[in-house]
Amino acid sequence: MNTDPLARLRSAAAIREAAGLRRALRPRTPDHDGLIDLASNDYLGLSRDGRLVVAAMEATGRWGTGSTGSRLVTGTTTLHAELEERLAAFAHARRALVFSSGYLANLAAVATLGAGGLVVSDEGNHASIIDACRLSRARVAVTPHKDVEAVEKALANRAEEHALVVTDAVFSVDGDLAPIADLYTAAVRHGALLVVDEAHSLGVVGEGGRGAVYDAGLADAPTVVRTVTLSKSLGSQGGAVLGASEVVDALIDTGRSFIFDTGLAPSAVAAALAALDIVGDHPDLPRQARHNASALARAAGDRGLLTTDPAAAVVPVVLGPPHVALSAAAVFAEHGVRAGCFRPPSVPTGRSCLRLTARANLSSDDLAVIGHALTAVAEMKVNV
């Protein structure tokens, strides 16, 4: 019998260290340590916008620092109700339900709606969806990336009475777009709900940033459920589920990550409302974020680096082994740019990458600096 219960943790940490998979928290300064930010999800550059800051401060002065309880007790304010109405109107959804994070919104939507049935999940889905599938206690069929035929087959061969198809809209690392219209057709044909995680598409994809489901012409489809986050394009914190009244009612009645979680702080609610105002007044912001993402992808491709054509703001630069990605992130920092460094289990083995996230407010000078950093990474990779 092992008398030291921490020994296995030390051993596992040593193995991760040797594989280049150790992680560390690195506190940053308010200005990202003087680096150009290509690592955050602040796609529209709103997280430091004065209008959001003032809205959050005013809400804190009026409501206090926290929501004081779960949504079903004291954690629902009139601000929360206003945000739900505004989110639904913005995305052309029937109703919205606000959570304290997008992760919890996914847990509630998939675990609640998929419980006891079949959940068909794309292999590239975010970890929050994977965890939600496990919590659902449903039978889970993981299908190859964006393979609609495999989804059809899983639905057609099921014995379960009900089924759920779940996909990211824009995949969080590769930045590609799911075949939403085709998945919807397959789901309808087999009597299944379609859940689409719009975390990386709301505020970036579609007319005025209304998202990929809206762009596919499915915003009002009653059997499509959307999950969104308020912490990316909207520069705040929190998440929401958008869908039919039956869906929202079910989550209020039975969604564990809704019922037992403290409500979103009023300051974050107010900031998200201010962000919706800005996006409504400046519908060019999503287009600018996509334009800058395309510029980053072209710059990487022109230097011989492996990337993809971005559907939204996420641009991966695939480098292979974890230690190469770590070295590339260090080179970026030396050139004045902060980039995300993604390694297994965030990405498959052999596909460690820099994850560059474009922002609507990147300047031409910023793009020039980033170009120099990409050149340095390309030269580094040749010499590895």
Coordinates of N, CA and C in Angstrom, one line a residue, residues 168-377:
D168 N -19.8 22.9 -31.5 CA -19.3 24.2 -31.5 C -19.8 24.9 -32.8
A169 N -20.1 26.2 -32.8 CA -20.3 26.9 -34.1 C -19.0 27.1 -34.8
V170 N -18.1 27.9 -34.1 CA -16.7 28.1 -34.5 C -15.9 27.3 -33.5
F171 N -15.1 26.4 -34.0 CA -14.3 25.5 -33.1 C -13.2 26.4 -32.5
S172 N -13.0 26.1 -31.2 CA -12.2 27.1 -30.3 C -10.7 27.1 -30.6
V173 N -10.1 26.1 -31.3 CA -8.7 26.2 -31.6 C -8.5 26.3 -33.1
D174 N -9.1 25.4 -33.9 CA -8.9 25.5 -35.3 C -9.6 26.7 -36.0
G175 N -10.6 27.2 -35.3 CA -11.3 28.4 -35.9 C -12.2 28.2 -37.1
D176 N -12.5 26.9 -37.4 CA -13.3 26.6 -38.5 C -14.8 26.6 -38.1
L177 N -15.7 26.6 -39.1 CA -17.1 26.7 -38.9 C -17.8 25.4 -39.1
A178 N -18.7 25.0 -38.1 CA -19.5 23.8 -38.2 C -20.5 23.9 -39.4
P179 N -20.9 22.8 -40.0 CA -21.9 22.7 -41.1 C -23.3 22.8 -40.4
I180 N -23.6 23.9 -39.9 CA -24.8 24.1 -39.1 C -26.1 23.7 -39.8
A181 N -26.2 24.2 -41.0 CA -27.5 24.0 -41.8 C -27.6 22.5 -42.0
D182 N -26.6 21.8 -42.4 CA -26.6 20.4 -42.7 C -26.9 19.6 -41.4
L183 N -26.3 20.0 -40.3 CA -26.6 19.3 -39.0 C -28.0 19.5 -38.6
Y184 N -28.6 20.7 -38.9 CA -30.0 20.9 -38.6 C -30.9 20.0 -39.4
T185 N -30.6 19.9 -40.7 CA -31.4 19.0 -41.5 C -31.4 17.6 -41.0
A186 N -30.2 17.1 -40.6 CA -30.1 15.8 -40.1 C -30.8 15.6 -38.8
A187 N -30.7 16.6 -37.9 CA -31.4 16.5 -36.6 C -32.9 16.5 -36.8
V188 N -33.4 17.4 -37.7 CA -34.9 17.4 -37.9 C -35.4 16.1 -38.5
R189 N -34.6 15.5 -39.4 CA -35.0 14.3 -40.1 C -35.2 13.2 -39.1
H190 N -34.4 13.2 -38.0 CA -34.4 12.1 -37.0 C -35.0 12.6 -35.6
G191 N -35.7 13.7 -35.6 CA -36.4 14.1 -34.4 C -35.5 14.5 -33.3
A192 N -34.4 15.1 -33.6 CA -33.4 15.5 -32.5 C -33.3 17.0 -32.4
L193 N -32.9 17.4 -31.2 CA -32.6 18.8 -30.9 C -31.2 19.0 -31.4
L194 N -30.9 20.3 -31.9 CA -29.5 20.7 -32.2 C -29.1 21.8 -31.2
V195 N -28.0 21.5 -30.6 CA -27.4 22.5 -29.6 C -26.1 23.0 -30.3
V196 N -26.0 24.3 -30.4 CA -24.9 25.0 -31.0 C -24.2 25.9 -30.0
D197 N -22.9 25.7 -29.7 CA -22.2 26.6 -28.8 C -21.6 27.7 -29.7
E198 N -22.2 28.9 -29.4 CA -21.8 30.1 -30.2 C -20.7 31.0 -29.5
A199 N -20.0 30.4 -28.6 CA -19.0 31.1 -27.8 C -18.1 31.9 -28.6
H200 N -17.6 31.4 -29.8 CA -16.6 32.0 -30.6 C -17.2 32.6 -31.9
S201 N -18.5 32.6 -31.9 CA -19.2 33.2 -33.1 C -20.1 34.4 -32.8
L202 N -20.7 34.4 -31.6 CA -21.5 35.6 -31.3 C -20.6 36.8 -31.2
G203 N -21.1 37.9 -31.9 CA -20.3 39.1 -31.9 C -19.3 39.2 -33.0
V204 N -19.1 38.0 -33.7 CA -18.1 38.0 -34.8 C -18.7 37.5 -36.1
V205 N -19.5 36.5 -36.1 CA -20.0 35.9 -37.3 C -21.4 36.4 -37.6
G206 N -21.7 36.5 -38.9 CA -23.1 36.9 -39.3 C -23.3 38.4 -39.3
E207 N -24.5 38.8 -39.8 CA -24.8 40.2 -39.9 C -24.8 40.9 -38.5
G208 N -24.0 41.9 -38.3 CA -23.9 42.6 -37.0 C -23.4 41.7 -35.9
G209 N -22.8 40.6 -36.2 CA -22.3 39.7 -35.1 C -23.4 38.9 -34.4
R210 N -24.5 38.6 -35.1 CA -25.6 37.9 -34.5 C -25.4 36.4 -34.4
G211 N -24.3 35.9 -34.9 CA -23.9 34.5 -34.7 C -24.1 33.6 -35.9
A212 N -23.5 32.4 -35.8 CA -23.5 31.5 -36.9 C -24.9 30.9 -37.2
V213 N -25.7 30.6 -36.1 CA -27.1 30.1 -36.3 C -27.9 31.1 -37.0
Y214 N -27.8 32.4 -36.7 CA -28.5 33.4 -37.4 C -28.1 33.5 -38.8
D215 N -26.8 33.4 -39.0 CA -26.2 33.5 -40.4 C -26.7 32.3 -41.2
A216 N -27.0 31.2 -40.6 CA -27.5 30.0 -41.3 C -29.0 30.1 -41.6
G217 N -29.7 31.1 -41.1 CA -31.1 31.3 -41.3 C -31.9 30.5 -40.3
L218 N -31.3 30.1 -39.2 CA -32.0 29.2 -38.2 C -32.3 29.8 -36.9
A219 N -32.2 31.2 -36.8 CA -32.4 31.8 -35.5 C -33.7 31.5 -34.9
D220 N -34.8 31.4 -35.7 CA -36.1 31.1 -35.1 C -36.5 29.7 -35.1
A221 N -35.6 28.8 -35.5 CA -36.0 27.4 -35.5 C -36.2 26.9 -34.1
P222 N -37.4 26.3 -33.7 CA -37.7 26.0 -32.4 C -36.8 24.8 -31.8
T223 N -36.3 24.0 -32.7 CA -35.5 22.8 -32.2 C -34.0 23.1 -32.2
V224 N -33.6 24.4 -32.4 CA -32.2 24.7 -32.3 C -32.0 25.5 -31.0
V225 N -31.0 25.1 -30.2 CA -30.7 25.7 -28.9 C -29.3 26.3 -29.1
R226 N -29.1 27.5 -28.6 CA -27.8 28.1 -28.7 C -27.2 28.4 -27.3
T227 N -25.9 28.1 -27.1 CA -25.3 28.6 -25.9 C -24.3 29.7 -26.3
V228 N -24.2 30.7 -25.4 CA -23.3 31.8 -25.7 C -22.5 32.2 -24.5
T229 N -21.4 32.9 -24.7 CA -20.7 33.5 -23.6 C -20.7 35.0 -23.7
L230 N -20.6 35.6 -22.5 CA -20.6 37.1 -22.5 C -19.1 37.6 -22.3
S231 N -18.2 36.6 -22.2 CA -16.8 37.0 -21.8 C -15.9 37.1 -23.0
K232 N -16.4 37.0 -24.2 CA -15.5 37.1 -25.4 C -15.8 38.4 -26.1
S233 N -16.6 38.3 -27.1 CA -16.9 39.5 -27.9 C -17.6 40.6 -27.1
L234 N -18.4 40.2 -26.1 CA -19.1 41.2 -25.3 C -18.2 41.8 -24.1
G235 N -17.0 41.3 -24.0 CA -16.1 41.9 -23.0 C -16.5 41.9 -21.6
S236 N -17.4 41.0 -21.2 CA -17.8 40.9 -19.8 C -17.5 39.6 -19.2
Q237 N -18.5 39.0 -18.6 CA -18.4 37.7 -17.9 C -19.8 37.1 -17.9
G238 N -19.8 35.7 -17.9 CA -21.1 35.0 -17.9 C -21.4 34.3 -19.2
G239 N -22.6 33.7 -19.2 CA -23.1 33.0 -20.4 C -24.6 33.0 -20.4
A240 N -25.1 32.3 -21.5 CA -26.6 32.2 -21.6 C -26.9 31.1 -22.5
V241 N -28.2 30.6 -22.4 CA -28.8 29.7 -23.3 C -29.9 30.4 -24.0
L242 N -29.9 30.2 -25.3 CA -31.0 30.8 -26.1 C -31.8 29.7 -26.8
G243 N -33.1 29.8 -26.7 CA -33.9 28.8 -27.2 C -35.4 29.0 -27.0
A244 N -36.2 27.9 -27.3 CA -37.6 28.0 -27.2 C -38.0 28.1 -25.7
S245 N -39.2 28.5 -25.4 CA -39.7 28.5 -24.1 C -39.6 27.2 -23.3
E246 N -39.9 26.1 -24.1 CA -39.9 24.8 -23.4 C -38.5 24.5 -22.9
V247 N -37.5 24.9 -23.7 CA -36.1 24.7 -23.3 C -35.7 25.5 -22.1
V248 N -36.0 26.8 -22.1 CA -35.7 27.7 -21.0 C -36.4 27.2 -19.7
D249 N -37.7 26.9 -19.9 CA -38.4 26.4 -18.7 C -37.8 25.1 -18.1
A250 N -37.4 24.2 -19.0 CA -36.8 23.0 -18.5 C -35.5 23.3 -17.7
L251 N -34.7 24.2 -18.2 CA -33.4 24.6 -17.5 C -33.7 25.2 -16.2
I252 N -34.7 26.1 -16.1 CA -35.0 26.7 -14.8 C -35.5 25.7 -13.8
D253 N -36.3 24.7 -14.3 CA -36.8 23.7 -13.4 C -35.8 22.7 -13.0
T254 N -34.9 22.3 -13.9 CA -34.1 21.1 -13.7 C -32.6 21.2 -13.9
G255 N -32.2 22.4 -14.5 CA -30.8 22.5 -14.8 C -29.9 22.8 -13.6
R256 N -29.2 21.8 -13.2 CA -28.4 21.8 -11.9 C -27.4 23.0 -11.9
S257 N -26.7 23.2 -13.0 CA -25.8 24.3 -13.0 C -26.4 25.7 -13.0
F258 N -27.7 25.7 -13.2 CA -28.5 27.0 -13.1 C -29.1 27.1 -11.7
I259 N -29.7 26.0 -11.2 CA -30.4 26.1 -9.9 C -29.5 26.3 -8.8
F260 N -28.3 25.7 -8.8 CA -27.4 25.6 -7.6 C -26.2 26.6 -7.7
D261 N -26.2 27.4 -8.7 CA -25.1 28.4 -8.8 C -25.5 29.8 -8.5
T262 N -24.6 30.6 -7.9 CA -24.9 32.0 -7.6 C -25.1 32.7 -8.9
G263 N -26.0 33.6 -9.0 CA -26.3 34.4 -10.2 C -25.1 35.3 -10.6
L264 N -25.1 35.6 -11.8 CA -24.0 36.5 -12.4 C -24.1 37.9 -11.6
A265 N -22.9 38.4 -11.3 CA -22.8 39.7 -10.6 C -23.4 40.8 -11.4
P266 N -24.2 41.7 -10.8 CA -24.8 42.8 -11.6 C -23.8 43.6 -12.4
S267 N -22.6 43.8 -11.9 CA -21.6 44.6 -12.7 C -21.4 43.9 -14.1
A268 N -21.2 42.6 -14.1 CA -21.0 41.9 -15.3 C -22.2 42.0 -16.2
V269 N -23.4 41.9 -15.7 CA -24.7 42.0 -16.4 C -24.7 43.4 -17.1
A270 N -24.4 44.4 -16.3 CA -24.5 45.8 -16.9 C -23.5 46.0 -18.0
A271 N -22.3 45.4 -17.8 CA -21.2 45.6 -18.8 C -21.7 44.9 -20.1
A272 N -22.3 43.7 -20.0 CA -22.8 43.0 -21.2 C -23.9 43.8 -21.9
L273 N -24.7 44.5 -21.1 CA -25.8 45.3 -21.7 C -25.1 46.5 -22.5
A274 N -24.1 47.1 -21.9 CA -23.4 48.2 -22.6 C -22.7 47.7 -23.9
A275 N -22.2 46.5 -23.8 CA -21.6 45.9 -25.0 C -22.6 45.7 -26.1
L276 N -23.8 45.2 -25.8 CA -24.8 45.0 -26.8 C -25.2 46.4 -27.4
D277 N -25.2 47.4 -26.6 CA -25.4 48.8 -27.2 C -24.4 49.1 -28.2
I278 N -23.1 48.9 -27.9 CA -22.0 49.3 -28.8 C -22.1 48.5 -30.1
V279 N -22.3 47.2 -29.9 CA -22.4 46.3 -31.1 C -23.5 46.7 -32.0
G280 N -24.6 47.1 -31.4 CA -25.8 47.5 -32.2 C -25.5 48.8 -32.9
D281 N -24.7 49.7 -32.3 CA -24.4 51.0 -32.9 C -23.3 51.0 -33.9
H282 N -22.5 49.9 -33.8 CA -21.3 49.8 -34.6 C -21.2 48.4 -35.3
P283 N -22.2 48.1 -36.2 CA -22.2 46.8 -36.8 C -21.0 46.4 -37.6
D284 N -20.1 47.4 -37.8 CA -18.9 47.1 -38.6 C -17.8 46.4 -37.7
L285 N -17.9 46.4 -36.4 CA -16.9 45.8 -35.5 C -16.7 44.3 -35.8
P286 N -17.8 43.5 -35.9 CA -17.6 42.1 -36.2 C -16.8 41.9 -37.6
R287 N -17.2 42.7 -38.6 CA -16.5 42.6 -39.9 C -15.0 42.9 -39.7
Q288 N -14.7 43.9 -38.9 CA -13.3 44.3 -38.7 C -12.5 43.2 -38.0
A289 N -13.1 42.5 -37.0 CA -12.4 41.4 -36.4 C -12.2 40.3 -37.4
R290 N -13.1 40.0 -38.2 CA -12.9 38.9 -39.2 C -11.8 39.3 -40.2
H291 N -11.8 40.6 -40.6 CA -10.8 41.1 -41.5 C -9.4 41.0 -41.0
N292 N -9.3 41.3 -39.7 CA -8.0 41.2 -39.1 C -7.5 39.8 -38.9
A293 N -8.5 38.9 -38.6 CA -8.2 37.4 -38.6 C -7.6 36.9 -39.9
S294 N -8.3 37.3 -41.0 CA -7.8 36.9 -42.3 C -6.4 37.5 -42.6
A295 N -6.2 38.7 -42.1 CA -4.8 39.3 -42.3 C -3.8 38.4 -41.6
L296 N -4.1 38.0 -40.3 CA -3.2 37.2 -39.6 C -2.9 35.8 -40.3
A297 N -4.0 35.2 -40.8 CA -3.8 33.9 -41.4 C -3.0 34.1 -42.7
R298 N -3.2 35.1 -43.5 CA -2.4 35.3 -44.7 C -0.9 35.5 -44.3
A299 N -0.7 36.3 -43.3 CA 0.7 36.6 -42.8 C 1.4 35.3 -42.4
A300 N 0.7 34.4 -41.7 CA 1.3 33.1 -41.3 C 1.5 32.3 -42.5
G301 N 0.5 32.2 -43.4 CA 0.7 31.3 -44.6 C 1.8 31.8 -45.5
D302 N 1.9 33.1 -45.7 CA 2.9 33.7 -46.5 C 4.3 33.3 -46.0
R303 N 4.5 33.0 -44.8 CA 5.7 32.6 -44.2 C 5.9 31.1 -44.1
G304 N 5.0 30.4 -44.7 CA 5.2 28.9 -44.8 C 4.7 28.2 -43.5
L305 N 4.0 28.9 -42.7 CA 3.4 28.3 -41.4 C 2.1 27.7 -41.7
L306 N 1.8 26.6 -41.0 CA 0.5 25.9 -41.2 C -0.6 26.5 -40.4
T307 N -1.6 27.0 -41.2 CA -2.8 27.6 -40.5 C -4.0 27.2 -41.3
T308 N -5.1 27.9 -40.9 CA -6.4 27.6 -41.6 C -7.0 28.9 -42.0
D309 N -8.0 28.9 -42.9 CA -8.8 30.0 -43.3 C -9.8 30.3 -42.2
P310 N -9.7 31.4 -41.4 CA -10.6 31.6 -40.2 C -12.0 31.9 -40.6
A311 N -12.9 31.3 -39.8 CA -14.3 31.6 -40.0 C -14.7 32.8 -39.1
A312 N -13.9 33.0 -38.1 CA -14.3 34.1 -37.1 C -13.0 34.8 -36.8
A313 N -12.6 34.8 -35.5 CA -11.4 35.6 -35.0 C -10.3 34.7 -34.6
V314 N -10.4 33.3 -34.6 CA -9.4 32.4 -34.1 C -8.5 32.0 -35.3
V315 N -7.2 32.1 -35.1 CA -6.2 31.7 -36.1 C -5.2 30.8 -35.5
P316 N -5.2 29.5 -35.8 CA -4.2 28.6 -35.3 C -2.9 28.6 -36.1
V317 N -1.8 28.5 -35.5 CA -0.5 28.3 -36.2 C 0.0 27.0 -35.7
V318 N -0.2 25.9 -36.5 CA 0.1 24.6 -36.0 C 1.6 24.3 -36.1
L319 N 2.2 23.9 -35.0 CA 3.7 23.7 -35.0 C 4.1 22.3 -34.6
G320 N 3.2 21.4 -34.2 CA 3.6 20.0 -33.9 C 3.8 19.7 -32.5
P321 N 5.1 19.5 -32.1 CA 5.4 19.1 -30.7 C 5.2 20.2 -29.7
P322 N 4.8 19.9 -28.4 CA 4.6 20.9 -27.4 C 5.8 21.8 -27.2
H323 N 7.0 21.3 -27.2 CA 8.2 22.2 -27.0 C 8.4 23.2 -28.1
V324 N 8.0 22.9 -29.3 CA 8.1 23.8 -30.4 C 7.1 25.0 -30.2
A325 N 5.9 24.6 -29.8 CA 4.9 25.7 -29.5 C 5.3 26.6 -28.4
L326 N 5.9 26.0 -27.3 CA 6.3 26.8 -26.2 C 7.4 27.7 -26.6
S327 N 8.4 27.3 -27.4 CA 9.5 28.1 -27.9 C 8.9 29.2 -28.8
A328 N 7.9 28.9 -29.6 CA 7.3 29.9 -30.5 C 6.6 31.0 -29.7
A329 N 5.9 30.6 -28.6 CA 5.3 31.6 -27.8 C 6.3 32.5 -27.1
A330 N 7.5 32.0 -26.8 CA 8.5 32.8 -26.2 C 9.1 33.7 -27.2
V331 N 9.2 33.3 -28.5 CA 9.7 34.1 -29.6 C 8.7 35.3 -29.8
F332 N 7.4 35.0 -29.8 CA 6.4 36.0 -29.9 C 6.6 37.1 -28.8
A333 N 6.7 36.6 -27.6 CA 6.9 37.6 -26.5 C 8.1 38.5 -26.7
E334 N 9.2 37.9 -27.1 CA 10.4 38.6 -27.4 C 10.2 39.7 -28.4
H335 N 9.3 39.5 -29.3 CA 9.0 40.4 -30.4 C 7.8 41.3 -30.0
G336 N 7.3 41.3 -28.8 CA 6.3 42.2 -28.3 C 4.9 41.8 -28.5
V337 N 4.7 40.4 -28.6 CA 3.3 39.9 -28.9 C 3.0 38.8 -27.9
R338 N 1.8 38.8 -27.3 CA 1.4 37.7 -26.5 C 0.5 36.8 -27.3
A339 N 0.9 35.5 -27.4 CA 0.0 34.5 -28.2 C -0.3 33.4 -27.3
G340 N -1.5 32.8 -27.5 CA -1.9 31.6 -26.8 C -1.1 30.4 -27.2
C341 N -0.7 29.5 -26.3 CA 0.1 28.3 -26.6 C -0.8 27.1 -26.2
F342 N -1.2 26.4 -27.2 CA -2.2 25.3 -26.9 C -1.5 23.9 -27.1
R343 N -1.5 23.1 -26.1 CA -0.9 21.8 -26.2 C -1.9 20.7 -25.7
P344 N -1.6 19.4 -25.9 CA -2.5 18.4 -25.4 C -2.7 18.6 -23.9
P345 N -3.9 18.4 -23.4 CA -5.1 17.8 -24.0 C -6.0 18.8 -24.7
S346 N -5.6 20.1 -24.8 CA -6.4 21.1 -25.5 C -6.5 20.9 -27.0
V347 N -5.4 20.2 -27.5 CA -5.4 19.9 -28.9 C -4.9 18.4 -29.0
P348 N -5.1 17.8 -30.2 CA -4.6 16.4 -30.4 C -3.1 16.3 -30.3
T349 N -2.6 15.2 -30.0 CA -1.1 15.0 -30.0 C -0.6 15.3 -31.4
G350 N 0.5 16.0 -31.5 CA 1.1 16.4 -32.7 C 0.6 17.7 -33.3
R351 N -0.4 18.3 -32.7 CA -1.0 19.5 -33.2 C -0.9 20.7 -32.2
S352 N 0.2 20.7 -31.4 CA 0.4 21.9 -30.5 C 0.5 23.1 -31.4
C353 N 0.0 24.2 -30.9 CA 0.0 25.4 -31.8 C 0.0 26.7 -31.0
L354 N 0.3 27.8 -31.8 CA 0.0 29.1 -31.3 C -1.4 29.4 -31.7
R355 N -2.2 29.9 -30.8 CA -3.6 30.3 -31.1 C -3.7 31.8 -31.1
L356 N -3.8 32.4 -32.2 CA -3.8 33.8 -32.4 C -5.3 34.2 -32.4
T357 N -5.6 35.2 -31.6 CA -7.0 35.7 -31.7 C -7.0 37.2 -32.1
A358 N -7.7 37.4 -33.2 CA -7.7 38.7 -33.8 C -8.7 39.6 -32.9
R359 N -8.4 40.9 -33.0 CA -9.3 41.9 -32.3 C -9.7 42.9 -33.4
A360 N -10.9 43.5 -33.2 CA -11.4 44.5 -34.1 C -10.5 45.7 -34.1
N361 N -9.9 46.0 -33.0 CA -9.1 47.2 -32.8 C -7.6 47.0 -33.0
L362 N -7.1 46.0 -33.6 CA -5.7 45.9 -34.0 C -5.4 46.9 -35.1
S363 N -4.3 47.6 -34.9 CA -3.9 48.7 -35.8 C -3.0 48.1 -36.9
S364 N -2.7 48.9 -37.9 CA -1.7 48.5 -38.9 C -0.4 48.3 -38.3
D365 N 0.0 49.2 -37.3 CA 1.3 49.0 -36.7 C 1.3 47.7 -35.9
D366 N 0.2 47.3 -35.2 CA 0.2 46.0 -34.5 C 0.4 44.9 -35.5
L367 N -0.3 45.0 -36.6 CA -0.2 43.9 -37.6 C 1.3 43.8 -38.2
A368 N 1.9 44.9 -38.3 CA 3.3 44.9 -38.7 C 4.2 44.2 -37.7
V369 N 4.0 44.5 -36.4 CA 4.8 43.9 -35.4 C 4.6 42.4 -35.4
I370 N 3.3 42.0 -35.5 CA 2.9 40.6 -35.5 C 3.6 39.9 -36.7
G371 N 3.7 40.5 -37.8 CA 4.3 40.0 -39.0 C 5.8 39.6 -38.7
H372 N 6.5 40.5 -38.0 CA 7.9 40.3 -37.6 C 8.0 39.1 -36.7
A373 N 7.0 38.9 -35.8 CA 7.0 37.8 -34.9 C 6.8 36.5 -35.6
L374 N 5.9 36.5 -36.6 CA 5.7 35.3 -37.4 C 6.9 34.9 -38.2
T375 N 7.6 35.9 -38.7 CA 8.8 35.7 -39.5 C 9.8 35.0 -38.6
A376 N 9.9 35.5 -37.3 CA 10.9 34.9 -36.4 C 10.5 33.4 -36.1
V377 N 9.2 33.2 -35.9 CA 8.8 31.8 -35.7 C 9.1 30.9 -36.8

